[in-house]
Amino acid sequence: MSGSSRGLVLEIAANSHLSALAAQAGGADRIELCENLGEGGTTPSYGTLAMTRERLSIPIFVLIRPRAGDFLYDAREAEVMLHDIAACRQLGCDGVVIGALTPVGDIDLPLCRELVAAASGMQVTFHRAFDAVRDPVQALESIVALGCHRVLTSGGEADAVQGAAAIASHVRQAAGRLSILAGAGLTPANVAGLIDATGVTEVHASAKARRVSAMAFSNPALTGLEYDRQETDPAIVAAFRQALARR
């Protein structure tokens, strides 16, 4: 499904195969496929990748992040990421979402060059590791030099609305060399205002809602086990689509 008449792109962070199907049903332009959104997202399983690629007609970008936590990776984690990118290529995924930093908060250029090279022929998004850098102006130039197609950012704040001024600055600095993808804390009610304030043409949201477990029995002793879960809601995706179409 294409974006709105003004060329606005809606990307949905889908944390499962079912969320991916819901995103497509609601009118998303593409998905970022991941797992463990509560921890910032990690790479989905091979089975999730394969089934989602088979059953979706919209583009699939895959988060390449081997674990939660920081964005400082050792050689073994780098090898995992390279294998995951190879799996994305094998399955025909449209893009990958990467990012890595040095201990002092700069872009890890040697590792990111390796990841971008491995993804040749696919779209490459630099993820919100960008929001953790010490110098966003320098980091954005590094990401442009890497050949990434876009960078996902909240403007270095907890959500994109709070970071709107910084996002607008990133858009001006990028000057069309790559796309600034605004995300974090976006809702159907605030997305149009965020676009107006920043000039972005791509937005990112999870559009998730609580899905109540169908289990009739639960062990009361397992107090740490959460039966309910968060999944993308097609109605929320559709509300985003409508908000973009009204602009």
PDB file of C-alpha atoms in Angstrom:
ATOM      1  CA  MET A   1       0.000   0.000   0.000  1.00  0.00           C
ATOM      2  CA  SER A   2       1.393   3.399  -0.874  1.00  0.00           C
ATOM      3  CA  GLY A   3       1.694   6.435   1.338  1.00  0.00           C
ATOM      4  CA  SER A   4      -0.671   9.383   1.422  1.00  0.00           C
ATOM      5  CA  SER A   5      -1.119  11.756  -1.493  1.00  0.00           C
ATOM      6  CA  ARG A   6       1.551  14.010  -0.017  1.00  0.00           C
ATOM      7  CA  GLY A   7       4.120  11.220   0.009  1.00  0.00           C
ATOM      8  CA  LEU A   8       4.102  10.609   3.774  1.00  0.00           C
ATOM      9  CA  VAL A   9       5.363   7.177   4.786  1.00  0.00           C
ATOM     10  CA  LEU A  10       4.008   5.263   7.783  1.00  0.00           C
ATOM     11  CA  GLU A  11       6.377   2.653   9.195  1.00  0.00           C
ATOM     12  CA  ILE A  12       5.093   0.375  11.952  1.00  0.00           C
ATOM     13  CA  ALA A  13       7.379  -1.357  14.438  1.00  0.00           C
ATOM     14  CA  ALA A  14       5.902  -4.858  14.448  1.00  0.00           C
ATOM     15  CA  ASN A  15       7.036  -7.035  17.346  1.00  0.00           C
ATOM     16  CA  SER A  16       5.747 -10.359  15.993  1.00  0.00           C
ATOM     17  CA  HIS A  17       4.366 -12.038  12.909  1.00  0.00           C
ATOM     18  CA  LEU A  18       0.819 -11.275  14.072  1.00  0.00           C
ATOM     19  CA  SER A  19       1.723  -7.614  14.607  1.00  0.00           C
ATOM     20  CA  ALA A  20       3.150  -7.507  11.086  1.00  0.00           C
ATOM     21  CA  LEU A  21      -0.105  -8.822   9.635  1.00  0.00           C
ATOM     22  CA  ALA A  22      -2.044  -6.286  11.699  1.00  0.00           C
ATOM     23  CA  ALA A  23       0.192  -3.449  10.467  1.00  0.00           C
ATOM     24  CA  GLN A  24      -0.449  -4.373   6.854  1.00  0.00           C
ATOM     25  CA  ALA A  25      -4.193  -4.745   7.458  1.00  0.00           C
ATOM     26  CA  GLY A  26      -4.314  -1.280   9.012  1.00  0.00           C
ATOM     27  CA  GLY A  27      -2.609   0.417   6.073  1.00  0.00           C
ATOM     28  CA  ALA A  28       1.100   0.644   6.976  1.00  0.00           C
ATOM     29  CA  ASP A  29       3.499   1.442   4.151  1.00  0.00           C
ATOM     30  CA  ARG A  30       6.203  -0.807   5.597  1.00  0.00           C
ATOM     31  CA  ILE A  31       7.178  -2.500   8.834  1.00  0.00           C
ATOM     32  CA  GLU A  32      10.244  -2.659  11.002  1.00  0.00           C
ATOM     33  CA  LEU A  33      10.131  -6.278  12.142  1.00  0.00           C
ATOM     34  CA  CYS A  34      11.556  -6.933  15.590  1.00  0.00           C
ATOM     35  CA  GLU A  35      10.985  -8.649  18.916  1.00  0.00           C
ATOM     36  CA  ASN A  36      11.106  -7.434  22.537  1.00  0.00           C
ATOM     37  CA  LEU A  37       9.895  -3.880  21.960  1.00  0.00           C
ATOM     38  CA  GLY A  38       9.800  -3.375  25.720  1.00  0.00           C
ATOM     39  CA  GLU A  39      13.604  -3.589  25.699  1.00  0.00           C
ATOM     40  CA  GLY A  40      14.028  -1.341  22.681  1.00  0.00           C
ATOM     41  CA  GLY A  41      13.716  -4.160  20.152  1.00  0.00           C
ATOM     42  CA  THR A  42      15.901  -7.099  19.134  1.00  0.00           C
ATOM     43  CA  THR A  43      16.290  -9.190  15.991  1.00  0.00           C
ATOM     44  CA  PRO A  44      13.297 -11.479  15.305  1.00  0.00           C
ATOM     45  CA  SER A  45      13.633 -15.230  14.865  1.00  0.00           C
ATOM     46  CA  TYR A  46      14.284 -16.845  11.508  1.00  0.00           C
ATOM     47  CA  GLY A  47      10.800 -18.358  11.580  1.00  0.00           C
ATOM     48  CA  THR A  48       9.234 -14.955  12.163  1.00  0.00           C
ATOM     49  CA  LEU A  49      11.272 -13.526   9.303  1.00  0.00           C
ATOM     50  CA  ALA A  50      10.390 -16.328   6.903  1.00  0.00           C
ATOM     51  CA  MET A  51       6.651 -16.363   7.615  1.00  0.00           C
ATOM     52  CA  THR A  52       6.365 -12.597   7.546  1.00  0.00           C
ATOM     53  CA  ARG A  53       8.217 -12.286   4.246  1.00  0.00           C
ATOM     54  CA  GLU A  54       5.997 -14.987   2.769  1.00  0.00           C
ATOM     55  CA  ARG A  55       2.712 -13.393   3.860  1.00  0.00           C
ATOM     56  CA  LEU A  56       3.287  -9.644   3.583  1.00  0.00           C
ATOM     57  CA  SER A  57       3.183  -7.612   0.387  1.00  0.00           C
ATOM     58  CA  ILE A  58       4.532  -4.383   1.933  1.00  0.00           C
ATOM     59  CA  PRO A  59       8.268  -3.814   2.497  1.00  0.00           C
ATOM     60  CA  ILE A  60       9.884  -5.456   5.507  1.00  0.00           C
ATOM     61  CA  PHE A  61      12.850  -3.836   7.235  1.00  0.00           C
ATOM     62  CA  VAL A  62      14.437  -6.051   9.897  1.00  0.00           C
ATOM     63  CA  LEU A  63      15.990  -4.801  13.116  1.00  0.00           C
ATOM     64  CA  ILE A  64      19.544  -6.102  13.453  1.00  0.00           C
ATOM     65  CA  ARG A  65      20.192  -5.872  17.189  1.00  0.00           C
ATOM     66  CA  PRO A  66      21.467  -9.002  18.955  1.00  0.00           C
ATOM     67  CA  ARG A  67      20.535  -7.957  22.485  1.00  0.00           C
ATOM     68  CA  ALA A  68      19.045  -5.248  24.650  1.00  0.00           C
ATOM     69  CA  GLY A  69      21.194  -2.679  26.404  1.00  0.00           C
ATOM     70  CA  ASP A  70      23.818  -0.406  24.900  1.00  0.00           C
ATOM     71  CA  PHE A  71      25.027  -0.228  21.303  1.00  0.00           C
ATOM     72  CA  LEU A  72      28.653  -1.192  21.977  1.00  0.00           C
ATOM     73  CA  TYR A  73      29.263  -4.573  20.350  1.00  0.00           C
ATOM     74  CA  ASP A  74      32.192  -6.986  20.445  1.00  0.00           C
ATOM     75  CA  ALA A  75      33.467  -9.164  17.603  1.00  0.00           C
ATOM     76  CA  ARG A  76      31.175 -12.085  18.469  1.00  0.00           C
ATOM     77  CA  GLU A  77      28.090  -9.872  18.449  1.00  0.00           C
ATOM     78  CA  ALA A  78      29.216  -8.354  15.155  1.00  0.00           C
ATOM     79  CA  GLU A  79      29.393 -11.855  13.685  1.00  0.00           C
ATOM     80  CA  VAL A  80      25.845 -12.547  14.867  1.00  0.00           C
ATOM     81  CA  MET A  81      24.627  -9.370  13.156  1.00  0.00           C
ATOM     82  CA  LEU A  82      26.360 -10.283   9.902  1.00  0.00           C
ATOM     83  CA  HIS A  83      24.693 -13.715   9.962  1.00  0.00           C
ATOM     84  CA  ASP A  84      21.322 -12.079  10.597  1.00  0.00           C
ATOM     85  CA  ILE A  85      21.794  -9.725   7.647  1.00  0.00           C
ATOM     86  CA  ALA A  86      22.681 -12.732   5.473  1.00  0.00           C
ATOM     87  CA  ALA A  87      19.430 -14.402   6.555  1.00  0.00           C
ATOM     88  CA  CYS A  88      17.486 -11.253   5.620  1.00  0.00           C
ATOM     89  CA  ARG A  89      19.088 -11.281   2.200  1.00  0.00           C
ATOM     90  CA  GLN A  90      18.325 -14.980   1.708  1.00  0.00           C
ATOM     91  CA  LEU A  91      14.664 -14.456   2.585  1.00  0.00           C
ATOM     92  CA  GLY A  92      14.247 -11.422   0.336  1.00  0.00           C
ATOM     93  CA  CYS A  93      13.713  -8.781   2.999  1.00  0.00           C
ATOM     94  CA  ASP A  94      13.681  -5.212   1.728  1.00  0.00           C
ATOM     95  CA  GLY A  95      15.900  -3.565   4.295  1.00  0.00           C
ATOM     96  CA  VAL A  96      17.761  -3.796   7.578  1.00  0.00           C
ATOM     97  CA  VAL A  97      17.963  -1.469  10.561  1.00  0.00           C
ATOM     98  CA  ILE A  98      21.451  -1.223  12.058  1.00  0.00           C
ATOM     99  CA  GLY A  99      23.542   0.837  14.441  1.00  0.00           C
ATOM    100  CA  ALA A 100      26.650   0.602  16.619  1.00  0.00           C
ATOM    101  CA  LEU A 101      28.602   3.051  18.778  1.00  0.00           C
ATOM    102  CA  THR A 102      32.092   3.375  20.215  1.00  0.00           C
ATOM    103  CA  PRO A 103      32.681   3.602  23.983  1.00  0.00           C
ATOM    104  CA  VAL A 104      32.854   7.420  23.746  1.00  0.00           C
ATOM    105  CA  GLY A 105      29.523   7.743  21.944  1.00  0.00           C
ATOM    106  CA  ASP A 106      30.600   8.107  18.327  1.00  0.00           C
ATOM    107  CA  ILE A 107      29.392   6.014  15.387  1.00  0.00           C
ATOM    108  CA  ASP A 108      31.413   2.779  15.201  1.00  0.00           C
ATOM    109  CA  LEU A 109      32.436   3.373  11.606  1.00  0.00           C
ATOM    110  CA  PRO A 110      34.439   0.156  10.989  1.00  0.00           C
ATOM    111  CA  LEU A 111      31.615  -2.086  12.222  1.00  0.00           C
ATOM    112  CA  CYS A 112      28.862  -0.060  10.574  1.00  0.00           C
ATOM    113  CA  ARG A 113      30.724  -0.087   7.259  1.00  0.00           C
ATOM    114  CA  GLU A 114      30.847  -3.877   7.500  1.00  0.00           C
ATOM    115  CA  LEU A 115      27.133  -4.087   8.253  1.00  0.00           C
ATOM    116  CA  VAL A 116      26.203  -1.698   5.421  1.00  0.00           C
ATOM    117  CA  ALA A 117      28.395  -3.636   2.983  1.00  0.00           C
ATOM    118  CA  ALA A 118      26.737  -6.896   4.011  1.00  0.00           C
ATOM    119  CA  ALA A 119      23.342  -5.282   3.328  1.00  0.00           C
ATOM    120  CA  SER A 120      24.281  -4.155  -0.187  1.00  0.00           C
ATOM    121  CA  GLY A 121      21.180  -4.074  -2.376  1.00  0.00           C
ATOM    122  CA  MET A 122      18.866  -3.596   0.615  1.00  0.00           C
ATOM    123  CA  GLN A 123      17.716  -0.357   2.214  1.00  0.00           C
ATOM    124  CA  VAL A 124      19.605   0.554   5.394  1.00  0.00           C
ATOM    125  CA  THR A 125      18.152   2.510   8.298  1.00  0.00           C
ATOM    126  CA  PHE A 126      20.371   3.646  11.176  1.00  0.00           C
ATOM    127  CA  HIS A 127      18.340   3.061  14.336  1.00  0.00           C
ATOM    128  CA  ARG A 128      17.983   5.034  17.557  1.00  0.00           C
ATOM    129  CA  ALA A 129      21.559   4.399  18.579  1.00  0.00           C
ATOM    130  CA  PHE A 130      21.754   7.819  16.907  1.00  0.00           C
ATOM    131  CA  ASP A 131      19.876   9.264  19.879  1.00  0.00           C
ATOM    132  CA  ALA A 132      22.650   8.027  22.195  1.00  0.00           C
ATOM    133  CA  VAL A 133      25.573   9.748  20.442  1.00  0.00           C
ATOM    134  CA  ARG A 134      27.594  12.558  22.051  1.00  0.00           C
ATOM    135  CA  ASP A 135      27.582  14.798  18.950  1.00  0.00           C
ATOM    136  CA  PRO A 136      24.482  14.417  16.740  1.00  0.00           C
ATOM    137  CA  VAL A 137      25.769  16.792  14.032  1.00  0.00           C
ATOM    138  CA  GLN A 138      28.967  14.820  13.545  1.00  0.00           C
ATOM    139  CA  ALA A 139      27.096  11.505  13.868  1.00  0.00           C
ATOM    140  CA  LEU A 140      24.624  12.447  11.148  1.00  0.00           C
ATOM    141  CA  GLU A 141      27.476  13.242   8.774  1.00  0.00           C
ATOM    142  CA  SER A 142      28.998   9.848   9.569  1.00  0.00           C
ATOM    143  CA  ILE A 143      25.704   8.109   8.826  1.00  0.00           C
ATOM    144  CA  VAL A 144      25.411   9.961   5.510  1.00  0.00           C
ATOM    145  CA  ALA A 145      28.966   8.904   4.641  1.00  0.00           C
ATOM    146  CA  LEU A 146      28.122   5.279   5.445  1.00  0.00           C
ATOM    147  CA  GLY A 147      25.479   5.347   2.717  1.00  0.00           C
ATOM    148  CA  CYS A 148      22.482   4.753   4.980  1.00  0.00           C
ATOM    149  CA  HIS A 149      19.121   5.656   3.474  1.00  0.00           C
ATOM    150  CA  ARG A 150      17.537   7.018   6.660  1.00  0.00           C
ATOM    151  CA  VAL A 151      17.999   7.495  10.383  1.00  0.00           C
ATOM    152  CA  LEU A 152      15.349   6.808  13.021  1.00  0.00           C
ATOM    153  CA  THR A 153      15.337   9.419  15.763  1.00  0.00           C
ATOM    154  CA  SER A 154      13.335  10.999  18.536  1.00  0.00           C
ATOM    155  CA  GLY A 155      15.633  14.018  18.468  1.00  0.00           C
ATOM    156  CA  GLY A 156      17.575  12.644  21.422  1.00  0.00           C
ATOM    157  CA  GLU A 157      14.584  12.964  23.743  1.00  0.00           C
ATOM    158  CA  ALA A 158      12.240  10.460  25.360  1.00  0.00           C
ATOM    159  CA  ASP A 159       9.740  10.993  22.545  1.00  0.00           C
ATOM    160  CA  ALA A 160       9.660  12.687  19.174  1.00  0.00           C
ATOM    161  CA  VAL A 161       7.312  15.472  20.262  1.00  0.00           C
ATOM    162  CA  GLN A 162       9.796  16.595  22.921  1.00  0.00           C
ATOM    163  CA  GLY A 163      12.588  16.242  20.369  1.00  0.00           C
ATOM    164  CA  ALA A 164      10.784  18.061  17.540  1.00  0.00           C
ATOM    165  CA  ALA A 165      13.203  20.997  17.394  1.00  0.00           C
ATOM    166  CA  ALA A 166      16.207  18.673  17.128  1.00  0.00           C
ATOM    167  CA  ILE A 167      14.456  16.534  14.507  1.00  0.00           C
ATOM    168  CA  ALA A 168      13.768  19.654  12.434  1.00  0.00           C
ATOM    169  CA  SER A 169      17.464  20.526  12.724  1.00  0.00           C
ATOM    170  CA  HIS A 170      18.401  17.034  11.516  1.00  0.00           C
ATOM    171  CA  VAL A 171      16.087  17.433   8.521  1.00  0.00           C
ATOM    172  CA  ARG A 172      17.791  20.708   7.607  1.00  0.00           C
ATOM    173  CA  GLN A 173      21.258  19.226   8.012  1.00  0.00           C
ATOM    174  CA  ALA A 174      20.410  16.096   6.010  1.00  0.00           C
ATOM    175  CA  ALA A 175      19.199  18.303   3.136  1.00  0.00           C
ATOM    176  CA  GLY A 176      17.791  15.341   1.242  1.00  0.00           C
ATOM    177  CA  ARG A 177      20.953  13.231   1.456  1.00  0.00           C
ATOM    178  CA  LEU A 178      19.006  10.744   3.562  1.00  0.00           C
ATOM    179  CA  SER A 179      15.571  10.641   5.154  1.00  0.00           C
ATOM    180  CA  ILE A 180      14.908  11.524   8.779  1.00  0.00           C
ATOM    181  CA  LEU A 181      12.415   9.008  10.190  1.00  0.00           C
ATOM    182  CA  ALA A 182      10.734  10.415  13.299  1.00  0.00           C
ATOM    183  CA  GLY A 183       9.647   7.966  15.965  1.00  0.00           C
ATOM    184  CA  ALA A 184       8.931   7.386  19.672  1.00  0.00           C
ATOM    185  CA  GLY A 185       5.741   8.404  21.402  1.00  0.00           C
ATOM    186  CA  LEU A 186       3.781   9.162  18.243  1.00  0.00           C
ATOM    187  CA  THR A 187       0.007   8.774  18.233  1.00  0.00           C
ATOM    188  CA  PRO A 188      -2.712   9.446  15.663  1.00  0.00           C
ATOM    189  CA  ALA A 189      -3.489  12.620  17.616  1.00  0.00           C
ATOM    190  CA  ASN A 190       0.015  14.128  17.549  1.00  0.00           C
ATOM    191  CA  VAL A 191       1.579  12.811  14.342  1.00  0.00           C
ATOM    192  CA  ALA A 192       0.321  15.597  12.042  1.00  0.00           C
ATOM    193  CA  GLY A 193       1.616  18.283  14.383  1.00  0.00           C
ATOM    194  CA  LEU A 194       4.979  16.544  14.570  1.00  0.00           C
ATOM    195  CA  ILE A 195       5.227  16.480  10.783  1.00  0.00           C
ATOM    196  CA  ASP A 196       4.343  20.173  10.574  1.00  0.00           C
ATOM    197  CA  ALA A 197       6.926  21.046  13.240  1.00  0.00           C
ATOM    198  CA  THR A 198       9.791  19.038  11.739  1.00  0.00           C
ATOM    199  CA  GLY A 199       9.319  18.660   7.995  1.00  0.00           C
ATOM    200  CA  VAL A 200       9.782  14.881   8.093  1.00  0.00           C
ATOM    201  CA  THR A 201       8.093  12.772   5.442  1.00  0.00           C
ATOM    202  CA  GLU A 202       8.454   9.425   7.237  1.00  0.00           C
ATOM    203  CA  VAL A 203       7.098   8.502  10.665  1.00  0.00           C
ATOM    204  CA  HIS A 204       7.547   5.414  12.842  1.00  0.00           C
ATOM    205  CA  ALA A 205       5.160   4.041  15.470  1.00  0.00           C
ATOM    206  CA  SER A 206       4.319   0.748  17.154  1.00  0.00           C
ATOM    207  CA  ALA A 207       0.531   1.357  17.165  1.00  0.00           C
ATOM    208  CA  LYS A 208       0.268  -1.304  19.821  1.00  0.00           C
ATOM    209  CA  ALA A 209      -2.463  -2.215  22.256  1.00  0.00           C
ATOM    210  CA  ARG A 210      -2.808  -4.701  25.083  1.00  0.00           C
ATOM    211  CA  ARG A 211      -3.931  -8.146  23.978  1.00  0.00           C
ATOM    212  CA  VAL A 212      -5.581 -10.078  26.799  1.00  0.00           C
ATOM    213  CA  SER A 213      -4.535 -13.696  27.152  1.00  0.00           C
ATOM    214  CA  ALA A 214      -7.062 -16.378  26.232  1.00  0.00           C
ATOM    215  CA  MET A 215      -5.689 -18.706  28.927  1.00  0.00           C
ATOM    216  CA  ALA A 216      -8.472 -20.012  31.169  1.00  0.00           C
ATOM    217  CA  PHE A 217      -5.949 -21.186  33.774  1.00  0.00           C
ATOM    218  CA  SER A 218      -2.963 -19.348  35.208  1.00  0.00           C
ATOM    219  CA  ASN A 219      -0.650 -20.477  37.986  1.00  0.00           C
ATOM    220  CA  PRO A 220      -0.945 -17.886  40.776  1.00  0.00           C
ATOM    221  CA  ALA A 221       2.508 -18.832  42.043  1.00  0.00           C
ATOM    222  CA  LEU A 222       4.121 -17.486  38.884  1.00  0.00           C
ATOM    223  CA  THR A 223       3.819 -13.861  39.924  1.00  0.00           C
ATOM    224  CA  GLY A 224       6.480 -12.686  37.478  1.00  0.00           C
ATOM    225  CA  LEU A 225       4.831 -14.199  34.408  1.00  0.00           C
ATOM    226  CA  GLU A 226       2.779 -11.734  32.348  1.00  0.00           C
ATOM    227  CA  TYR A 227       0.136 -13.541  30.325  1.00  0.00           C
ATOM    228  CA  ASP A 228      -1.149 -10.516  28.423  1.00  0.00           C
ATOM    229  CA  ARG A 229       0.998  -8.947  25.709  1.00  0.00           C
ATOM    230  CA  GLN A 230       1.332  -5.923  23.450  1.00  0.00           C
ATOM    231  CA  GLU A 231       0.551  -6.293  19.750  1.00  0.00           C
ATOM    232  CA  THR A 232       0.053  -3.906  16.854  1.00  0.00           C
ATOM    233  CA  ASP A 233      -3.612  -2.945  16.547  1.00  0.00           C
ATOM    234  CA  PRO A 234      -4.876  -2.513  12.959  1.00  0.00           C
ATOM    235  CA  ALA A 235      -7.408   0.077  14.105  1.00  0.00           C
ATOM    236  CA  ILE A 236      -4.628   2.262  15.522  1.00  0.00           C
ATOM    237  CA  VAL A 237      -2.615   1.848  12.326  1.00  0.00           C
ATOM    238  CA  ALA A 238      -5.690   2.887  10.345  1.00  0.00           C
ATOM    239  CA  ALA A 239      -6.079   5.946  12.599  1.00  0.00           C
ATOM    240  CA  PHE A 240      -2.476   6.929  11.804  1.00  0.00           C
ATOM    241  CA  ARG A 241      -3.214   6.430   8.106  1.00  0.00           C
ATOM    242  CA  GLN A 242      -6.254   8.702   8.349  1.00  0.00           C
ATOM    243  CA  ALA A 243      -4.292  11.373  10.233  1.00  0.00           C
ATOM    244  CA  LEU A 244      -1.666  11.406   7.484  1.00  0.00           C
ATOM    245  CA  ALA A 245      -4.263  11.433   4.710  1.00  0.00           C
ATOM    246  CA  ARG A 246      -5.914  14.555   6.182  1.00  0.00           C
ATOM    247  CA  ARG A 247      -2.768  16.621   5.825  1.00  0.00           C
TER     248      ARG A 247
END
